[in-house]
Every structure is written in C-alpha cells, then in structure tokens.
Tab-separated table of C-alpha atoms in Angstrom:
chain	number	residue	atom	x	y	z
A	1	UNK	CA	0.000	0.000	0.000
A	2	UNK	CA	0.840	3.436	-0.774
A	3	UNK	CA	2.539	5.412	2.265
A	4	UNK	CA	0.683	8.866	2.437
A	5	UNK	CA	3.412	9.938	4.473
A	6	UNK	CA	6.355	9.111	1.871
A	7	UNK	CA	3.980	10.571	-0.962
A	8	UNK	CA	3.844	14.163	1.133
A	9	UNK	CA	7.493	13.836	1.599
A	10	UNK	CA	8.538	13.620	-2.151
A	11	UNK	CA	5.679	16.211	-3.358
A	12	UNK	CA	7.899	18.217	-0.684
A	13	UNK	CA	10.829	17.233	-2.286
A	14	UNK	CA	9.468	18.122	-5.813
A	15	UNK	CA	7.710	21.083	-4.648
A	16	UNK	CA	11.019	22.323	-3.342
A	17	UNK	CA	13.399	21.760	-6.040
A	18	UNK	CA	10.587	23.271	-8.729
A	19	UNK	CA	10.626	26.431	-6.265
A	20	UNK	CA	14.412	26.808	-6.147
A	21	UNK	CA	14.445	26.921	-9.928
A	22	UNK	CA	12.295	29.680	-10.018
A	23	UNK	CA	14.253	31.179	-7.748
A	24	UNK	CA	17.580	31.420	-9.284
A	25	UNK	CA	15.102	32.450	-12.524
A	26	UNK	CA	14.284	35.283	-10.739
A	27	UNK	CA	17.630	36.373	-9.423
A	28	UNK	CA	19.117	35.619	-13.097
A	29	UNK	CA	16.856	37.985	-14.611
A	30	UNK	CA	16.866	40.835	-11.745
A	31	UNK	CA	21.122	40.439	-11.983
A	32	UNK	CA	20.047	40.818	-15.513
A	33	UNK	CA	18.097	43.730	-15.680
A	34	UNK	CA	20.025	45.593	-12.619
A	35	UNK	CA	23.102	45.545	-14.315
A	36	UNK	CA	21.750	47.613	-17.089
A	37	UNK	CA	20.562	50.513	-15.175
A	38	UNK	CA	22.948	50.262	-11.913
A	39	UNK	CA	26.431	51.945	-12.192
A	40	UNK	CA	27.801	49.509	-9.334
A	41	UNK	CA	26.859	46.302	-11.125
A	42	UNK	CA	29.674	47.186	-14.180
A	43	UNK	CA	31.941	46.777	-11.649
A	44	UNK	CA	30.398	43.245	-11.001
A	45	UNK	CA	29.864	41.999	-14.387
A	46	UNK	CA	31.204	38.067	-14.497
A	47	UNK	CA	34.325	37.731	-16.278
A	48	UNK	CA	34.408	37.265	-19.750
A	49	UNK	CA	37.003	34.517	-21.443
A	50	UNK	CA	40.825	35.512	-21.716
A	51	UNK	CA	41.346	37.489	-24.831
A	52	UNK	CA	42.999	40.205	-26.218
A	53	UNK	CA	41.082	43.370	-27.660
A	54	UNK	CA	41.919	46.559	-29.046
A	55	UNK	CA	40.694	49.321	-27.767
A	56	UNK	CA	39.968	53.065	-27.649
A	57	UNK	CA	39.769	55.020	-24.559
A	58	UNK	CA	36.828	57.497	-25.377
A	59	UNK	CA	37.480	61.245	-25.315
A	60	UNK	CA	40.934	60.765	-23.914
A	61	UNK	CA	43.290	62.075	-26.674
A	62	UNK	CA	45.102	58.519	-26.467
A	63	UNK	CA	45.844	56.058	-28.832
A	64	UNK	CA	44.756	52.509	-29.518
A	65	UNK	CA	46.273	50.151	-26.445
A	66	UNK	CA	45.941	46.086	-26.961
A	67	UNK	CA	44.548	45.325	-23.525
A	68	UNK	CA	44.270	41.872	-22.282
A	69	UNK	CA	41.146	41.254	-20.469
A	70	UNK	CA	41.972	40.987	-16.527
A	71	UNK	CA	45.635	40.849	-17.101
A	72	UNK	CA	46.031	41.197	-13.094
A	73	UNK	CA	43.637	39.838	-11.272
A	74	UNK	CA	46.099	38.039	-8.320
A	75	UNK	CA	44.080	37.810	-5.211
A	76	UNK	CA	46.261	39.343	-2.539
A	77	UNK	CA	45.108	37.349	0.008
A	78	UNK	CA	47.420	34.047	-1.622
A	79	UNK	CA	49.927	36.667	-1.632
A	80	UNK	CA	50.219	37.554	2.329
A	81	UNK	CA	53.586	35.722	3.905
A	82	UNK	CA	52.353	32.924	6.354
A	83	UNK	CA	52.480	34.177	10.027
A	84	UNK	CA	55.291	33.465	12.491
A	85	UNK	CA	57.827	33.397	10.322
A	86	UNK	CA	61.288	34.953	10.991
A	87	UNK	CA	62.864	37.395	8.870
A	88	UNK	CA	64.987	34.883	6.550
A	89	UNK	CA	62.133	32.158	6.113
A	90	UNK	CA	59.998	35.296	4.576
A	91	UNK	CA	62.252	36.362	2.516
A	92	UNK	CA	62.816	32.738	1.089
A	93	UNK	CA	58.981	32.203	0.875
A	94	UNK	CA	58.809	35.508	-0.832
A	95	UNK	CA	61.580	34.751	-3.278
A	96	UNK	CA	59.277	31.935	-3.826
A	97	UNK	CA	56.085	33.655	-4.330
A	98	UNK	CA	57.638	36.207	-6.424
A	99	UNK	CA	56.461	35.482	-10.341
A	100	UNK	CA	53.456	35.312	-8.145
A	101	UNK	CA	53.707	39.257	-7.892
A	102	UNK	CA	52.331	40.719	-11.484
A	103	UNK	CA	52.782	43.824	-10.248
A	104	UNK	CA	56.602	43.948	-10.146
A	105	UNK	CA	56.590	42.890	-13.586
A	106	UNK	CA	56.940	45.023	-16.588
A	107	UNK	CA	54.795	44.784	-18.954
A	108	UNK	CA	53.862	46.321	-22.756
A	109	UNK	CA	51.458	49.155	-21.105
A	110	UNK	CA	53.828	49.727	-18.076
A	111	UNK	CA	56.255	50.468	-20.782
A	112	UNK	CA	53.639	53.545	-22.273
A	113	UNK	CA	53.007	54.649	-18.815
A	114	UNK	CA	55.079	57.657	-18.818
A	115	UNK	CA	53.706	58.463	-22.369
A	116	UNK	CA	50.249	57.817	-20.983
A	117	UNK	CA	50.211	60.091	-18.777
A	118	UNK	CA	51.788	63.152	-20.192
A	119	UNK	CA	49.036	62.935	-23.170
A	120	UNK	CA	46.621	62.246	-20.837
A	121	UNK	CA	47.112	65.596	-18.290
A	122	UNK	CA	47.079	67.480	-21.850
A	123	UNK	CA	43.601	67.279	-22.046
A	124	UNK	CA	43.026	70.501	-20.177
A	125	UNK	CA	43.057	69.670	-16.865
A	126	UNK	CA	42.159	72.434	-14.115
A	127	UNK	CA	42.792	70.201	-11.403
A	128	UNK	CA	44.979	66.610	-11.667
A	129	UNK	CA	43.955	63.743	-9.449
A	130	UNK	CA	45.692	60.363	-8.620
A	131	UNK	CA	43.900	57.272	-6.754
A	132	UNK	CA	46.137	53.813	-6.997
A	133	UNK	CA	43.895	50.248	-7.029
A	134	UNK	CA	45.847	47.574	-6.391
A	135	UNK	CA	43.075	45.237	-5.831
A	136	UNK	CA	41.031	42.970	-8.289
A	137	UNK	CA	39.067	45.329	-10.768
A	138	UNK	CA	35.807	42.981	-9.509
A	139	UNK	CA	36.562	44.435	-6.351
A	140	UNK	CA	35.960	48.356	-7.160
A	141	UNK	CA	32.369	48.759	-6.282
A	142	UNK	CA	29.889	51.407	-5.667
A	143	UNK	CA	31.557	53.189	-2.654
A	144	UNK	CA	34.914	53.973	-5.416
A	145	UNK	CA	32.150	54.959	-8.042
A	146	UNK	CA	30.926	57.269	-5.592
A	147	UNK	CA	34.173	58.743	-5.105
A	148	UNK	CA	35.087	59.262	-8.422
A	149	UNK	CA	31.905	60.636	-8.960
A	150	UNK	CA	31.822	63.670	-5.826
A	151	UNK	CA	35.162	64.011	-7.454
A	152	UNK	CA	33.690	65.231	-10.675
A	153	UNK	CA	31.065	66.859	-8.848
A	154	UNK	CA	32.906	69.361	-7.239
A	155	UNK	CA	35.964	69.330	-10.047
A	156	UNK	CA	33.884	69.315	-13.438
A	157	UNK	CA	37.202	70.439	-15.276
A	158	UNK	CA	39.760	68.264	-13.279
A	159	UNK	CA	41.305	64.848	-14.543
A	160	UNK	CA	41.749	61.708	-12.620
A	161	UNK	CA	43.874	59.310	-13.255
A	162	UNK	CA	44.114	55.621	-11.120
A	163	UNK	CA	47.188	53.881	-11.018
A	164	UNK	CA	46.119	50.272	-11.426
A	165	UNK	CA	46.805	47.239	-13.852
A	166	UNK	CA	43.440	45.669	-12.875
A	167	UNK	CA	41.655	48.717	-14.081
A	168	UNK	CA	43.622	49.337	-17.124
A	169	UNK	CA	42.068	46.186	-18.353
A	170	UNK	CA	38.462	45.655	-20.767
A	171	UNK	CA	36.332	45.246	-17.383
A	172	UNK	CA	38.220	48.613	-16.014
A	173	UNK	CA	37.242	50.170	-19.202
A	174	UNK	CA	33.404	49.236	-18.295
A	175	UNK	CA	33.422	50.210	-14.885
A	176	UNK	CA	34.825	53.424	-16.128
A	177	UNK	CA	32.714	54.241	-19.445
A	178	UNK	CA	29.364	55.793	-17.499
A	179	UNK	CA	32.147	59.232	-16.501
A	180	UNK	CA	33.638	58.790	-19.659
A	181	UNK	CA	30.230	58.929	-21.699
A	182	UNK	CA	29.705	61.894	-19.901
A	183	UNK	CA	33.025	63.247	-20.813
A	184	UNK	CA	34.756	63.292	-17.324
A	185	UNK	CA	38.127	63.038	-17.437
A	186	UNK	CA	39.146	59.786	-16.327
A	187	UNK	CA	41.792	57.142	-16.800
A	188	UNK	CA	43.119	54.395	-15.373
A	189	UNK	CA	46.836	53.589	-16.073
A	190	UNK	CA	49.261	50.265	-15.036
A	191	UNK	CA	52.168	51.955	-13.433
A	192	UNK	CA	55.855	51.544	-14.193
A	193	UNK	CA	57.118	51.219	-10.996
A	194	UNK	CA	60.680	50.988	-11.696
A	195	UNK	CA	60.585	54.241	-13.999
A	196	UNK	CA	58.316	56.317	-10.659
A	197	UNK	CA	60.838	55.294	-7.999
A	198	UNK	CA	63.792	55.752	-10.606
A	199	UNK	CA	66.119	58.646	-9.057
A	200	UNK	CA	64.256	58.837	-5.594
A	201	UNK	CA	65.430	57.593	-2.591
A	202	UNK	CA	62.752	54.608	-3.106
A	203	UNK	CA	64.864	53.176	-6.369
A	204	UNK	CA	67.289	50.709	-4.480
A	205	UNK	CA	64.543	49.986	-2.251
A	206	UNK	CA	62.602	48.410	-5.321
A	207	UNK	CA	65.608	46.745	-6.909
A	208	UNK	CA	65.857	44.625	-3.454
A	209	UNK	CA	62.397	43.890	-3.255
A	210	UNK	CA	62.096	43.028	-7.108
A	211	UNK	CA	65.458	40.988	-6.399
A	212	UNK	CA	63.801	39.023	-3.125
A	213	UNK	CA	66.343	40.436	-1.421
A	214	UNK	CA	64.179	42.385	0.944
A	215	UNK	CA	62.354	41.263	4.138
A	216	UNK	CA	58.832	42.408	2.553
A	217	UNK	CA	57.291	41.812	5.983
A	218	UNK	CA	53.867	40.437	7.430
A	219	UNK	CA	51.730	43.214	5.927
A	220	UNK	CA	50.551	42.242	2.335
A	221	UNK	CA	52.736	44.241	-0.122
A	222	UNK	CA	50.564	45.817	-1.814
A	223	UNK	CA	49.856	47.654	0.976
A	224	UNK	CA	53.033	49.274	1.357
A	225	UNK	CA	53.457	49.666	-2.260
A	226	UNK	CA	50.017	52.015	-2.485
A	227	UNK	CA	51.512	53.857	0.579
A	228	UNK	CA	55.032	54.855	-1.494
A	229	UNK	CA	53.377	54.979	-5.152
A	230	UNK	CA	51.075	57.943	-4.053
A	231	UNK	CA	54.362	59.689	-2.858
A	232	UNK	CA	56.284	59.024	-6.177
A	233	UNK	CA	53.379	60.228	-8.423
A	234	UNK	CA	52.624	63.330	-6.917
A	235	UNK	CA	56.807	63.917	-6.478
A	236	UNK	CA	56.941	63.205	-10.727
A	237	UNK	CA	53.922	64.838	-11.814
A	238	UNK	CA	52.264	67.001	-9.025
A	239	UNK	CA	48.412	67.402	-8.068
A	240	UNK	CA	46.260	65.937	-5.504
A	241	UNK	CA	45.980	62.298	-3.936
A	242	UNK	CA	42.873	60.374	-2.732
A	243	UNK	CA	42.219	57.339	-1.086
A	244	UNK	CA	39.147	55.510	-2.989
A	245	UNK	CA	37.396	55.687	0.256
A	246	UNK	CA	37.527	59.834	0.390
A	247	UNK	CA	33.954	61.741	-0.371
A	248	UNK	CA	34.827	64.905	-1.937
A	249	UNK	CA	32.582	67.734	-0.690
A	250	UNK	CA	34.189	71.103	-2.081
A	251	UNK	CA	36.389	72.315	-4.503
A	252	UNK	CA	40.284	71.880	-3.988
A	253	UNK	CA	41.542	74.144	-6.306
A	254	UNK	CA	42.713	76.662	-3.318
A	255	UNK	CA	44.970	73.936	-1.865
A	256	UNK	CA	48.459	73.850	-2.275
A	257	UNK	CA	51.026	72.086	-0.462
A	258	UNK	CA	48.790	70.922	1.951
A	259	UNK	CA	48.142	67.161	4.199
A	260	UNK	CA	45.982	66.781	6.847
A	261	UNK	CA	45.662	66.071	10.455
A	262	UNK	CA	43.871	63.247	11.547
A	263	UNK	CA	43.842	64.416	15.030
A	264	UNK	CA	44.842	67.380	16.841
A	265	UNK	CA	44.916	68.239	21.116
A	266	UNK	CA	42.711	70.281	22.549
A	267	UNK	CA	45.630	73.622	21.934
A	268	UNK	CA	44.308	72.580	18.493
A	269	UNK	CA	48.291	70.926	17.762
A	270	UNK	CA	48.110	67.744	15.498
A	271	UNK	CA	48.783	64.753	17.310
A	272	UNK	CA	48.526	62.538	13.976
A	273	UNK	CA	48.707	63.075	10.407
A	274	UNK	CA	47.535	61.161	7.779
A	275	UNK	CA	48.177	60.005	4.308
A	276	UNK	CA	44.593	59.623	2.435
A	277	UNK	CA	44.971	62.962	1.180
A	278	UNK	CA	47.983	64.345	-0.336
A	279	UNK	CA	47.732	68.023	-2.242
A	280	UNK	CA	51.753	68.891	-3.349
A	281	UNK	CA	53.602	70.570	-6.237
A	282	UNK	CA	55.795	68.541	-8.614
A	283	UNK	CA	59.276	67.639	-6.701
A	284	UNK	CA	58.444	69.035	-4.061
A	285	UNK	CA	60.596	68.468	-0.778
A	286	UNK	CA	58.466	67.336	1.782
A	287	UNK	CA	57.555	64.850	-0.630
A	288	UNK	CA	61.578	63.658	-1.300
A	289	UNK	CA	62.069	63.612	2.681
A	290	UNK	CA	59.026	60.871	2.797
A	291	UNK	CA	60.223	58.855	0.076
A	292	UNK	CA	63.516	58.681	2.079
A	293	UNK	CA	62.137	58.230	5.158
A	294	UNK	CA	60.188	55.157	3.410
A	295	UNK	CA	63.374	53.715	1.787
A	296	UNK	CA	65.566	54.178	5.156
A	297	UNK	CA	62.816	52.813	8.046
A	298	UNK	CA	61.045	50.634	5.784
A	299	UNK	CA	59.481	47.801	7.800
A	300	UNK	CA	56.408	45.857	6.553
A	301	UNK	CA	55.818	43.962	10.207
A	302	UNK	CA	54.393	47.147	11.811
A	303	UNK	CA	50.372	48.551	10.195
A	304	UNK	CA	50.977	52.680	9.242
A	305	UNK	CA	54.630	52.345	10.268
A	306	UNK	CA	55.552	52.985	6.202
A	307	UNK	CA	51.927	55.380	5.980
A	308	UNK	CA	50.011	57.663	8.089
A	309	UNK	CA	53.062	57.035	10.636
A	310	UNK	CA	55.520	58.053	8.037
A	311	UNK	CA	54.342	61.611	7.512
A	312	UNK	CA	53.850	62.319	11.057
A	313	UNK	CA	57.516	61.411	11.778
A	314	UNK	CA	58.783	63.465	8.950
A	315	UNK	CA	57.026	66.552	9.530
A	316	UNK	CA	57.244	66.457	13.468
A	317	UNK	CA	60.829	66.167	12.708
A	318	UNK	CA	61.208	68.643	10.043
A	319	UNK	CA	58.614	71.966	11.156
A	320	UNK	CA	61.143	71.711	13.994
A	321	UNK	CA	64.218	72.340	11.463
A	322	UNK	CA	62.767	74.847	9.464
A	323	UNK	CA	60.185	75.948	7.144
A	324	UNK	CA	59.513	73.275	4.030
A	325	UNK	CA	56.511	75.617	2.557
A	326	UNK	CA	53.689	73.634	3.710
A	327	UNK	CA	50.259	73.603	5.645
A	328	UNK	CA	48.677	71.307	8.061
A	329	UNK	CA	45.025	70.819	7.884
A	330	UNK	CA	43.328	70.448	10.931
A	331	UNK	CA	41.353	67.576	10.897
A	332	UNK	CA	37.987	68.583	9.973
A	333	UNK	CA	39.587	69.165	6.371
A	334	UNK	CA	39.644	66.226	5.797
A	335	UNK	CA	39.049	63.546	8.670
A	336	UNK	CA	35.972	64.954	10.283
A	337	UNK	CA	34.948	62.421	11.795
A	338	UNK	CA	37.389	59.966	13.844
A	339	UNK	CA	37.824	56.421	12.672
A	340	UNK	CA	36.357	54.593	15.940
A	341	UNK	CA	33.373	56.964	15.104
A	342	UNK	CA	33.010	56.676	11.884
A	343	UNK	CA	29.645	54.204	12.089
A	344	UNK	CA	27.442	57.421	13.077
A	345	UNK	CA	27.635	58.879	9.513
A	346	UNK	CA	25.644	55.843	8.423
A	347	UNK	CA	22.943	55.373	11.019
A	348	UNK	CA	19.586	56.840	10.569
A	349	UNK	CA	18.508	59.339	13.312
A	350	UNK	CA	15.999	57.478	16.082
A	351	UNK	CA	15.016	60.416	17.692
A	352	UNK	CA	14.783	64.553	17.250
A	353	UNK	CA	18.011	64.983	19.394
A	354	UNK	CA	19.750	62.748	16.842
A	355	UNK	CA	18.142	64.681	14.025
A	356	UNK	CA	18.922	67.701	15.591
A	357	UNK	CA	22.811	66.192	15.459
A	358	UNK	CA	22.736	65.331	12.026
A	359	UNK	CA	21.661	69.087	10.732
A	360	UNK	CA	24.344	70.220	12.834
A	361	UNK	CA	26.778	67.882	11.519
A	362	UNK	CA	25.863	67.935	7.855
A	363	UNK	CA	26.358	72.084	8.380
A	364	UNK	CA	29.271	71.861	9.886
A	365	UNK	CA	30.843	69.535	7.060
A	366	UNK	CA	29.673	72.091	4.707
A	367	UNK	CA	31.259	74.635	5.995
A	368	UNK	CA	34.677	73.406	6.924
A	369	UNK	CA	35.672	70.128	4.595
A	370	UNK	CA	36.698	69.411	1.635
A	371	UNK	CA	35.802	65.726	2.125
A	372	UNK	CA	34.869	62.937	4.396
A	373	UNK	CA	37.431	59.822	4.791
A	374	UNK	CA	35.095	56.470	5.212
A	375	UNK	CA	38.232	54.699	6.997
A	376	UNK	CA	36.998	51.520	4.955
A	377	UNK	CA	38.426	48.933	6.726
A	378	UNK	CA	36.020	50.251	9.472
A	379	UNK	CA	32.983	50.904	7.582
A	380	UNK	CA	33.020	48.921	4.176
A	381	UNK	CA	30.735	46.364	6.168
A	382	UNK	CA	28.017	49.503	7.247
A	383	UNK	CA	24.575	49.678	5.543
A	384	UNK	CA	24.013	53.386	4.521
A	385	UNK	CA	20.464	53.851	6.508
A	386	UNK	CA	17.964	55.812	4.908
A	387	UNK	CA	17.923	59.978	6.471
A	388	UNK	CA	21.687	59.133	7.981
A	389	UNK	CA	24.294	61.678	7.232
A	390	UNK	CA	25.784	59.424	4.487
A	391	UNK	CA	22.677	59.067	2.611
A	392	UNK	CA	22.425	62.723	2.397
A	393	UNK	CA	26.054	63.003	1.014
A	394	UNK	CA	25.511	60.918	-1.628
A	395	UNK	CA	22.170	61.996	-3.048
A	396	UNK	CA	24.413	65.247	-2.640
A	397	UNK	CA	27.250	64.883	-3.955
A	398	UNK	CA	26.895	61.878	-6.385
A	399	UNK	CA	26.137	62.666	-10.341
A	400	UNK	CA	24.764	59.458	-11.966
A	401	UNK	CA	22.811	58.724	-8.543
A	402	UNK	CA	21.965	55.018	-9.015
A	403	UNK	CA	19.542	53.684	-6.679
C-alpha cells in the first residue's frame, strides 16, 4: 500500500526543487536587468574569457592600447607571507612567491606609462587627481564609483587618473565608461614602478624587493606599495591624492602644499597626520624627505609604520628644522569624523536629538571640509540607513545617482 506519508514527503521534495528553480530564474533575470541601469553592477559583471582586444579610450586624446582582459587579477590574500615566520624564512617564501607578484613585472602598457600620462594631463586639466587600485578590478564597487563621482562633482574640469593594472584592463574600461560617456576626465593607467621610484630615494629599495632580497614583511605588499606609489606620483607629476574611500565635498583648487591632520589636542596641535589625502607641487621636498624616510625605516611587520606614521615622523621632525613651505590641515579638512566613530555617519537618526545632530553635523561639514574619509576597513561592512548623514552626502554629492 501506498505510504501517504512518503507521498507528502517527495511532493515536498518536488515542490522544493521546482521552487528553487524559479528562484535562481528570478535572481538571473533581476542580476540581468540591474546591471543595465545600476552603475555599481559594471563593476560586477562576471568575467568574460581571456582574450585580447583593441581598444579606444573614449574622449581621452590617447591612442589605440591592446589590452588583455583581466591581465592582473592576483588575489592578494594568496599573496600575504604565512604568520610566524622569521625574517629569513619570509624572505625565502617571498623569493618563492615572487612570479606570483604581477605587479613587479613590466609589462607592454607599463612600458607607455610615462607616455600615458603626459598625453593624458594634456587634455586641459584644471585640477589633476591620482587614486592607486591595487586590488582585483571585480573588487571596485559602488563606494569607489561614488568617489570618483563627488570628485567630478565638485571638479567638473579636473582629470583623474588611477594607477592600477586591474583597471587598465576591458572590465576597467566598463566600470569606467558611465564618466567617460559623460566626458569626465578619467583614466586608469598600469604603473611603471621601476621608472616612478627611478632617481628617488625609493629606487634601491625596489631593486631589493624586485630581487627578493628584501624582508617584505607580514603586511601584504601591496599595501606598502600604495603607501610609497602615491608619494612618487605626486613627487613626478604634481596634483592631488585620494584614497578611494575619500567623499569629496568642495572644490580643492585653493589647496596647495597641503596634508591633513587626523587628530589634533585640545591647543588645536596635530597629534597625527595622515596620508589619504595628499595636495603637493611637482618635486616638491616634503615629498623627497618621505620617500627617504620610506626607503631608510622601511618595515612591513608594523600597520601605518611605512603610511600615516611616516608623515607624522617626517614633519614632526622637520617643522622643527625649518620651514619646508607647507600647511597642516586640521582635521575637519579632511578627517571629520574619527575612525572609531566613523559608524554614526551611516545610522539613521531614532530620535529629534539625533536629528537635531545630524543638521548640525551635515552644516558643519559644509562649511569646513573638503571631504569625508570612510576609513573603509572600518565601515566597508556599514549599511548606509535611509535619512543618515551618508545618505544625504551621496544623493548630494553623487552625479549618476543610481539607486
């Protein structure tokens, strides 16, 4: 006889598995149809095969480039020396790892860079930015659109250009073309290192880490490497640094010569500086002195030690030698709010004293910054609540707005 009981059981079954299918229907066709109206989901599109295309960068003055679809897409995680190792076991494991490291590598475009770039900050520019992306191009999502776009909100006439072989790639090209289309100035370029640390104090630095000869230390490379390629840039070409993390509020054109506090005593002194925002002239000195101080202290075992560390060494040192024609920000230029705080810009008001706080806040910050720091590794994880200060910013301060 028939068991009702096993008969429920497999409708279940069936009932189940014909349900799941129309679920991942329905969340094919939504990925679908989202990523051809949302601005975040280009940089999410699934990889397309290996392949070489030519290419021409919109608007952009440049020439044709062969670019090889996700030439560098290393995940810097398998890239992170194993723990508890002492110095000479990393640098064996490194010399190990090291055709592992794309980015050390020359390639065909790192070979244009300096070319690049010159024909690139041709085009006019009123204003020249520099971000560096060292990550996977899958990895730049909407919180980097967003601040590329209250870049070119506030700097309509300024150029950026991102240091990054992921992004000078076909999918960087997509996740790119919406500011492009609406002829922004953007670019994203694979750096020559070799040729931007060549005749700084950095340049033998390189050659030993190129060379494994060079305890690279506990903290991933890359890390390090972001923290001395923003130096070099601005020391070669000049303009203004951002961390893909920074929400530009106002106009920087005024600034010259200029880094920020992240903290300061209640005198108003800085206690802390900080390296998410750099604004410097071409070869300028402050800017040698911290690519020195980088090449002589180096050590990749210690978190800020080669960053936000670095500058506050070097200019605590040298304001007490002498003037180096400079400005320190205090840190509502450009760290308003401190990084253990940093969760109250994204959580919705609960009552009218908290609303009350938010007006106040959102006045304050447009009165006195030029941008808002997210500290990322503190807040990538933090939902953007509907009325909180962040959701103001960006229907603010964003230009293509998706939802």
């Amino acid at each position: 006889m028939l068991d009702f009981r096993q008969l429920s059981r497999a409708k279940v079954r069936v009932f189940s598995t014909i349900s799941f299918a129309a679920l991942v229907l329905v969340f094919m066709f939504m990925d679908s149809f989202i990523s051809n109206v949302s601005l975040q989901s280009v940089a999410l599109q699934n990889q397309q095969p290996l392949k070489f295309v030519a290419i021409q960068e919109p608007d952009l003055g440049s020439e044709k480039v062969e670019v090889k679809e996700d030439t560098y897409s290393e995940d810097q995680a398998d890239l992170v020396p194993p723990f508890n190792l002492t110095d000479r076991e990393r640098i064996s494991w490194f010399k190990k790892k090291l055709p592992d490291f794309g980015i050390l590598k020359p390639t065909n475009l790192t070979g244009e860079f300096d070319n690049r770039v010159q024909e690139f900050l041709k085009n006019d520019c009123k204003i020249q930015f520099f971000m560096t992306w060292i990550s996977p191009a899958r990895s730049f999502g909407g919180r980097e659109i967003l601040a590329m776009e209250s870049l070119f909100k506030a700097h309509p006439q300024g150029c950026l250009m991102i240091l990054s072989r992921t992004l000078d790639s076909v999918r960087g090209l997509r996740i790119l073309k919406p500011l492009i289309d609406r002829k922004f100035r953007v670019l994203a370029v694979a750096p020559d290192l070799s040729f931007l640390f060549k005749d700084t104090p950095a340049e033998s630095w390189f050659d030993d880490i190129k060379n494994g000869e060079k305890d690279p230390g506990e903290i991933p490379l890359a890390q390090n490497l972001s923290n001395l390629i923003r130096l070099a840039v601005l020391y070669k070409y000049g303009g203004v640094y951002l961390d893909t993390d920074f929400i530009v509020l106002q106009d920087f054109s005024g600034l010259r010569n200029s880094i920020g506090a992240q903290s300061a005593d209640v005198s108003g002194n800085w206690t802390r500086l900080n390296n998410a925002v750099l604004v410097f002239d071409k070869n300028h000195t402050l800017l040698h002195k911290f690519i020195l101080e980088f090449a002589l202290t180096f050590d990749g075992n210690k978190w800020g030690h080669n960053g936000p560390y670095l500058v506050s060494r070097v200019v605590a040192r040298e304001t007490s030698r002498g003037e180096l024609n400079f400005t320190v920000l205090p840190p509502m230029a450009f760290y308003p709010v401190y990084w253990t705080r940093v969760e109250s810009l994204f959580v919705r008001p609960k009552n009218q004293v908290e609303s009350k706080w938010v007006e106040a806040k959102l006045l304050q910050l447009r009165g006195a910054t030029y941008g808002v720091h997210l500290w990322n590794k503190q807040s990538s994880r933090l939902r953007i609540e509907e009325g909180s200060i962040m959701s103001r910013l960006v229907s603010a301060h964003c230009l293509i707005c998706p939802q």
